[in-house]
């Protein structure tokens, strides 16, 4: 028997989450059984712990869209007992039982080896948010962004993706302008390497002009909505925005003018179905380019019992940085 966070749906349509003891026979069928060591809390996790958000189709359910741990058994030759592994994406924790459990059973195709130089705890301090941040930075670099081109904007900078993006970009030598609506996070963001803080209110107002002054050499955007539309009109010629989230809304009240007159690129970043080769490249870059000391500044620890409250908190935008869940604590 082992502990897992079980979310149940009641006859009135509401859900509740509690830590329960279950057996291996409850786990879904798949090739690899992992002794989970650490997981994290992401926005999707908040939805899956709470209202479901259309992500969870079947109850009871174990959320947790990422985890790191040690292979316990495997029928796939790519993994053997004792291997350290990481999982992000593939709708684990949504359509498939996830990492909020001391054991998980998943497909071998969904796992990647733990990168050399990282512990399982550090890998989950990175987690889906940090993996997505690195994919965004890589996409911007692949489209020509280099240090010295000018300031790089990071929106939603105090959140999980934004925090890691800020630390990575600063470590690589970029001048990072961090956008936040929470003035109290300014010291935290400067500690991660931000060169300056931009108030959310300065970018959240929709204006009628499709183009403004050329300001940003790149952008990692976790907000979307009106803010993204505004930022597109402020990008330098031929630069790119990597879109990773929609905290400010899914609609994009923009014009095509920035694309046509300034050659701006809008790059969509998906981390869920990313091919294996891209995953290896991103995790290798994370091990190389994410300063571990800065990573520790982002982390707050948690246990399985803390998750119902943390799930509600992240939906309200009340989580700063990264939450690392020790499922065995």
Short mmCIF file of C-alpha atoms in Angstrom, two decimals:
data_model
loop_
_atom_site.label_atom_id
_atom_site.label_comp_id
_atom_site.label_asym_id
_atom_site.label_seq_id
_atom_site.Cartn_x
_atom_site.Cartn_y
_atom_site.Cartn_z
CA UNK A 1 0.00 0.00 0.00
CA UNK A 2 1.15 3.56 -0.67
CA UNK A 3 -0.15 7.10 -0.43
CA UNK A 4 -1.76 9.04 -3.27
CA UNK A 5 -3.85 12.19 -3.61
CA UNK A 6 -7.22 10.96 -4.83
CA UNK A 7 -9.70 13.40 -6.37
CA UNK A 8 -13.30 12.22 -6.31
CA UNK A 9 -16.38 13.68 -7.99
CA UNK A 10 -19.65 13.72 -6.08
CA UNK A 11 -23.25 13.47 -7.25
CA UNK A 12 -23.64 17.26 -6.98
CA UNK A 13 -20.81 17.69 -9.51
CA UNK A 14 -18.33 19.02 -6.98
CA UNK A 15 -14.93 17.44 -6.37
CA UNK A 16 -12.88 16.77 -3.25
CA UNK A 17 -9.26 15.72 -2.82
CA UNK A 18 -7.71 13.69 0.00
CA UNK A 19 -4.62 11.58 0.67
CA UNK A 20 -5.56 7.90 0.63
CA UNK A 21 -3.77 4.57 0.75
CA UNK A 22 -4.09 2.49 -2.41
CA UNK A 23 -2.50 -0.64 -3.87
CA UNK A 24 -0.57 -1.29 -7.09
CA UNK A 25 -3.68 -2.88 -8.59
CA UNK A 26 -5.29 0.57 -8.73
CA UNK A 27 -2.60 1.98 -11.04
CA UNK A 28 -3.30 2.12 -14.80
CA UNK A 29 -1.72 -0.43 -17.11
CA UNK A 30 1.59 0.65 -18.70
CA UNK A 31 5.17 -0.59 -19.14
CA UNK A 32 7.06 1.23 -16.39
CA UNK A 33 6.36 1.51 -12.67
CA UNK A 34 8.17 4.41 -10.98
CA UNK A 35 8.76 5.05 -7.31
CA UNK A 36 7.94 8.76 -7.36
CA UNK A 37 10.16 11.02 -5.27
CA UNK A 38 9.09 14.56 -6.18
CA UNK A 39 6.36 16.35 -8.12
CA UNK A 40 5.31 19.99 -8.49
CA UNK A 41 2.28 22.29 -8.60
CA UNK A 42 1.32 23.83 -11.95
CA UNK A 43 -1.77 25.74 -13.08
CA UNK A 44 -3.14 22.58 -14.71
CA UNK A 45 -2.65 20.76 -11.42
CA UNK A 46 -4.78 23.37 -9.69
CA UNK A 47 -7.56 22.69 -12.18
CA UNK A 48 -7.24 18.90 -11.83
CA UNK A 49 -7.20 19.02 -8.02
CA UNK A 50 -10.24 21.29 -8.01
CA UNK A 51 -12.90 21.90 -10.66
CA UNK A 52 -11.31 19.74 -13.36
CA UNK A 53 -11.30 22.47 -16.01
CA UNK A 54 -12.37 19.96 -18.66
CA UNK A 55 -9.01 18.20 -18.32
CA UNK A 56 -10.13 15.26 -16.16
CA UNK A 57 -12.66 12.92 -17.74
CA UNK A 58 -12.72 10.02 -15.31
CA UNK A 59 -12.89 9.86 -11.52
CA UNK A 60 -11.46 8.91 -9.08
CA UNK A 61 -8.28 10.56 -10.35
CA UNK A 62 -4.66 11.14 -9.30
CA UNK A 63 -3.39 14.54 -10.55
CA UNK A 64 0.22 15.64 -10.96
CA UNK A 65 1.36 16.54 -14.49
CA UNK A 66 5.04 15.90 -13.80
CA UNK A 67 7.26 13.86 -11.53
CA UNK A 68 10.79 12.53 -11.02
CA UNK A 69 11.79 9.28 -9.38
CA UNK A 70 13.37 5.84 -9.71
CA UNK A 71 12.22 3.02 -11.97
CA UNK A 72 10.91 0.15 -9.88
CA UNK A 73 10.09 -2.24 -12.73
CA UNK A 74 9.91 -2.08 -16.53
CA UNK A 75 8.82 -4.35 -19.34
CA UNK A 76 10.49 -1.98 -21.83
CA UNK A 77 14.22 -2.54 -22.49
CA UNK A 78 14.94 1.20 -22.48
CA UNK A 79 14.53 1.32 -18.70
CA UNK A 80 15.63 -0.96 -15.89
CA UNK A 81 15.08 -0.95 -12.14
CA UNK A 82 17.17 1.77 -10.50
CA UNK A 83 17.13 4.22 -13.43
CA UNK A 84 16.40 7.83 -12.48
CA UNK A 85 13.71 9.33 -14.73
CA UNK A 86 11.68 12.48 -15.33
CA UNK A 87 8.21 12.85 -16.79
CA UNK A 88 6.47 15.98 -18.06
CA UNK A 89 3.45 16.28 -20.33
CA UNK A 90 1.67 13.58 -22.38
CA UNK A 91 -1.56 14.44 -20.50
CA UNK A 92 -0.31 12.56 -17.46
CA UNK A 93 -2.15 13.94 -14.42
CA UNK A 94 -5.06 14.82 -16.71
CA UNK A 95 -6.21 11.85 -18.81
CA UNK A 96 -3.77 9.45 -17.14
CA UNK A 97 -3.03 9.11 -13.41
CA UNK A 98 -0.12 11.31 -12.45
CA UNK A 99 2.62 12.13 -9.99
CA UNK A 100 0.74 12.94 -6.77
CA UNK A 101 1.40 9.43 -5.60
CA UNK A 102 4.28 7.44 -4.14
CA UNK A 103 4.09 5.18 -7.19
CA UNK A 104 3.11 5.79 -10.81
CA UNK A 105 2.77 3.54 -13.83
CA UNK A 106 3.35 5.15 -17.22
CA UNK A 107 4.37 4.40 -20.80
CA UNK A 108 8.10 4.16 -21.48
CA UNK A 109 7.72 6.65 -24.36
CA UNK A 110 6.77 9.35 -21.87
CA UNK A 111 9.94 9.15 -19.77
CA UNK A 112 13.35 10.75 -20.21
CA UNK A 113 16.51 9.91 -18.25
CA UNK A 114 17.32 12.30 -15.41
CA UNK A 115 19.99 14.67 -16.82
CA UNK A 116 23.50 14.27 -15.44
CA UNK A 117 24.17 16.82 -12.72
CA UNK A 118 20.56 17.13 -11.55
CA UNK A 119 18.89 15.43 -8.59
CA UNK A 120 15.25 14.35 -8.79
CA UNK A 121 14.37 17.24 -6.45
CA UNK A 122 16.15 19.75 -8.68
CA UNK A 123 14.46 18.29 -11.75
CA UNK A 124 11.10 19.01 -10.16
CA UNK A 125 12.18 22.46 -9.05
CA UNK A 126 12.45 22.88 -12.82
CA UNK A 127 9.39 20.74 -13.65
CA UNK A 128 6.96 21.43 -16.47
CA UNK A 129 7.22 25.18 -15.92
CA UNK A 130 11.00 25.23 -16.24
CA UNK A 131 10.97 22.79 -19.15
CA UNK A 132 8.50 25.08 -20.93
CA UNK A 133 10.66 28.12 -20.14
CA UNK A 134 13.71 26.47 -21.67
CA UNK A 135 11.74 25.48 -24.78
CA UNK A 136 10.74 29.15 -25.12
CA UNK A 137 14.33 30.39 -24.75
CA UNK A 138 15.54 27.81 -27.28
CA UNK A 139 12.85 28.87 -29.77
CA UNK A 140 13.86 32.53 -29.43
CA UNK A 141 17.52 31.63 -29.92
CA UNK A 142 16.66 29.46 -32.93
CA UNK A 143 15.00 32.54 -34.44
CA UNK A 144 18.10 34.67 -34.02
CA UNK A 145 17.93 36.22 -30.54
CA UNK A 146 21.36 36.81 -28.99
CA UNK A 147 22.61 38.68 -25.90
CA UNK A 148 23.32 42.29 -26.76
CA UNK A 149 20.34 42.67 -29.09
CA UNK A 150 18.45 44.58 -26.42
CA UNK A 151 16.14 43.94 -23.48
CA UNK A 152 14.11 40.71 -23.38
CA UNK A 153 10.67 40.90 -21.82
CA UNK A 154 9.29 38.16 -19.53
CA UNK A 155 5.61 38.48 -18.63
CA UNK A 156 4.08 36.79 -15.60
CA UNK A 157 7.66 36.80 -14.37
CA UNK A 158 6.97 35.80 -10.75
CA UNK A 159 5.13 32.64 -11.79
CA UNK A 160 6.72 29.27 -12.44
CA UNK A 161 7.54 29.66 -16.16
CA UNK A 162 8.46 33.32 -15.77
CA UNK A 163 10.76 32.72 -12.81
CA UNK A 164 12.79 30.05 -14.60
CA UNK A 165 12.86 32.04 -17.86
CA UNK A 166 14.16 35.07 -15.99
CA UNK A 167 16.93 33.06 -14.32
CA UNK A 168 17.97 31.30 -17.54
CA UNK A 169 18.01 34.45 -19.66
CA UNK A 170 19.96 36.43 -17.06
CA UNK A 171 22.48 33.58 -16.73
CA UNK A 172 22.96 33.60 -20.52
CA UNK A 173 23.76 37.32 -20.45
CA UNK A 174 20.44 38.83 -21.54
CA UNK A 175 19.04 42.05 -20.11
CA UNK A 176 15.75 40.86 -18.62
CA UNK A 177 12.75 43.14 -18.11
CA UNK A 178 10.39 41.29 -15.78
CA UNK A 179 6.66 42.09 -15.88
CA UNK A 180 4.63 41.56 -12.71
CA UNK A 181 1.41 42.80 -11.19
CA UNK A 182 2.72 42.11 -7.69
CA UNK A 183 5.14 44.87 -6.59
CA UNK A 184 6.15 42.79 -3.57
CA UNK A 185 7.90 40.30 -5.92
CA UNK A 186 10.38 42.91 -7.23
CA UNK A 187 13.24 41.87 -4.91
CA UNK A 188 12.63 38.21 -5.72
CA UNK A 189 12.82 38.90 -9.47
CA UNK A 190 15.92 41.06 -9.16
CA UNK A 191 17.48 38.21 -7.19
CA UNK A 192 16.81 35.91 -10.15
CA UNK A 193 18.70 38.30 -12.40
CA UNK A 194 16.07 40.72 -13.75
CA UNK A 195 17.66 44.02 -14.76
CA UNK A 196 14.42 45.95 -14.28
CA UNK A 197 10.81 45.53 -13.23
CA UNK A 198 7.91 46.51 -15.49
CA UNK A 199 4.53 47.05 -13.84
CA UNK A 200 1.77 44.95 -15.38
CA UNK A 201 -0.39 48.07 -15.64
CA UNK A 202 2.13 49.59 -18.06
CA UNK A 203 1.34 46.87 -20.64
CA UNK A 204 -2.18 45.72 -19.88
CA UNK A 205 -4.01 48.64 -21.47
CA UNK A 206 -5.14 48.04 -25.05
CA UNK A 207 -4.27 50.92 -27.36
CA UNK A 208 -5.49 51.74 -30.86
CA UNK A 209 -2.06 52.15 -32.48
CA UNK A 210 -0.90 48.83 -34.02
CA UNK A 211 2.76 49.83 -33.67
CA UNK A 212 4.68 51.61 -30.90
CA UNK A 213 8.37 52.27 -30.46
CA UNK A 214 10.67 49.29 -31.08
CA UNK A 215 11.62 48.23 -27.54
CA UNK A 216 12.04 44.49 -27.03
CA UNK A 217 14.57 42.11 -28.62
CA UNK A 218 12.55 39.08 -27.52
CA UNK A 219 9.74 38.07 -25.20
CA UNK A 220 8.65 35.04 -23.21
CA UNK A 221 4.92 35.62 -22.71
CA UNK A 222 2.88 33.67 -20.15
CA UNK A 223 -0.07 36.09 -20.16
CA UNK A 224 -1.58 36.29 -23.65
CA UNK A 225 -4.69 38.40 -24.16
CA UNK A 226 -4.51 42.18 -24.45
CA UNK A 227 -0.98 42.30 -23.03
CA UNK A 228 0.39 40.07 -25.78
CA UNK A 229 -1.38 42.18 -28.40
CA UNK A 230 0.26 45.30 -26.96
CA UNK A 231 3.70 43.69 -26.80
CA UNK A 232 3.58 42.60 -30.45
CA UNK A 233 3.45 46.28 -31.40
CA UNK A 234 6.54 47.02 -29.28
CA UNK A 235 8.86 44.35 -30.68
CA UNK A 236 11.99 45.29 -32.59
CA UNK A 237 12.19 44.49 -36.28
CA UNK A 238 12.47 40.77 -37.04
CA UNK A 239 12.27 39.67 -33.39
CA UNK A 240 10.10 37.02 -31.78
CA UNK A 241 7.63 36.40 -28.98
CA UNK A 242 7.43 32.90 -27.49
CA UNK A 243 3.85 32.36 -26.27
CA UNK A 244 3.68 29.90 -23.37
CA UNK A 245 0.46 30.72 -21.50
CA UNK A 246 -2.85 32.53 -21.26
CA UNK A 247 -3.11 33.83 -17.71
CA UNK A 248 -4.58 37.04 -19.13
CA UNK A 249 -7.01 35.35 -21.51
CA UNK A 250 -7.09 33.28 -24.68
CA UNK A 251 -8.37 36.02 -27.01
CA UNK A 252 -5.79 38.02 -28.96
CA UNK A 253 -7.15 41.50 -29.81
CA UNK A 254 -4.31 42.28 -32.22
CA UNK A 255 -3.73 43.27 -35.83
CA UNK A 256 -1.42 41.67 -38.39
CA UNK A 257 0.54 44.93 -38.76
CA UNK A 258 3.51 43.91 -36.53
CA UNK A 259 3.93 40.74 -38.61
CA UNK A 260 3.70 42.56 -41.95
CA UNK A 261 5.65 45.77 -41.28
CA UNK A 262 8.20 44.60 -38.72
CA UNK A 263 8.52 40.90 -39.50
CA UNK A 264 7.68 39.97 -35.93
CA UNK A 265 7.35 36.24 -35.20
CA UNK A 266 4.81 34.74 -32.77
CA UNK A 267 6.12 31.34 -31.69
CA UNK A 268 3.77 28.87 -30.04
CA UNK A 269 5.39 26.75 -27.31
CA UNK A 270 3.86 23.35 -26.53
CA UNK A 271 5.50 21.17 -23.91
CA UNK A 272 2.88 18.40 -23.68
CA UNK A 273 3.49 16.47 -26.91
CA UNK A 274 7.08 17.60 -27.55
CA UNK A 275 9.14 14.99 -29.46
CA UNK A 276 11.73 12.99 -27.51
CA UNK A 277 14.77 14.62 -29.19
CA UNK A 278 13.53 18.09 -28.24
CA UNK A 279 13.01 16.93 -24.66
CA UNK A 280 16.56 15.65 -24.37
CA UNK A 281 17.96 18.87 -25.84
CA UNK A 282 15.92 21.02 -23.46
CA UNK A 283 16.85 19.00 -20.36
CA UNK A 284 20.54 19.07 -21.34
CA UNK A 285 20.31 22.86 -21.68
CA UNK A 286 18.55 23.09 -18.31
CA UNK A 287 21.36 21.17 -16.62
CA UNK A 288 23.87 23.47 -18.33
CA UNK A 289 22.24 26.92 -18.27
CA UNK A 290 19.94 27.10 -15.25
CA UNK A 291 21.95 28.28 -12.20
CA UNK A 292 21.11 25.87 -9.38
CA UNK A 293 21.56 28.51 -6.67
CA UNK A 294 18.94 30.68 -8.38
CA UNK A 295 16.70 27.64 -8.72
CA UNK A 296 16.75 27.16 -4.95
CA UNK A 297 15.53 30.75 -4.46
CA UNK A 298 12.33 29.85 -6.32
CA UNK A 299 11.43 26.74 -4.34
CA UNK A 300 8.92 26.23 -1.56
CA UNK A 301 8.53 22.67 -0.24
CA UNK A 302 5.21 20.84 0.11
CA UNK A 303 3.70 17.44 0.89
CA UNK A 304 0.74 15.53 -0.53
CA UNK A 305 -1.42 16.83 2.32
CA UNK A 306 -0.68 20.44 1.28
CA UNK A 307 -1.93 19.98 -2.27
CA UNK A 308 -5.66 20.80 -1.94
CA UNK A 309 -4.82 24.27 -0.60
CA UNK A 310 -1.94 24.83 -3.02
CA UNK A 311 -4.15 23.84 -5.94
CA UNK A 312 -6.65 26.52 -4.97
CA UNK A 313 -3.86 29.07 -4.39
CA UNK A 314 -2.29 28.66 -7.83
CA UNK A 315 -5.67 29.20 -9.53
CA UNK A 316 -5.86 32.54 -7.66
CA UNK A 317 -2.35 33.55 -8.79
CA UNK A 318 -1.02 33.32 -5.25
CA UNK A 319 1.96 31.02 -5.86
CA UNK A 320 5.41 32.56 -6.34
CA UNK A 321 8.13 30.58 -8.08
CA UNK A 322 8.12 26.81 -7.83
CA UNK A 323 6.50 24.36 -5.41
CA UNK A 324 8.34 21.05 -5.00
CA UNK A 325 6.18 18.26 -3.57
CA UNK A 326 7.95 15.52 -1.61
CA UNK A 327 5.42 12.72 -2.04
CA UNK A 328 7.12 10.63 0.64
CA UNK A 329 7.13 13.29 3.37
#
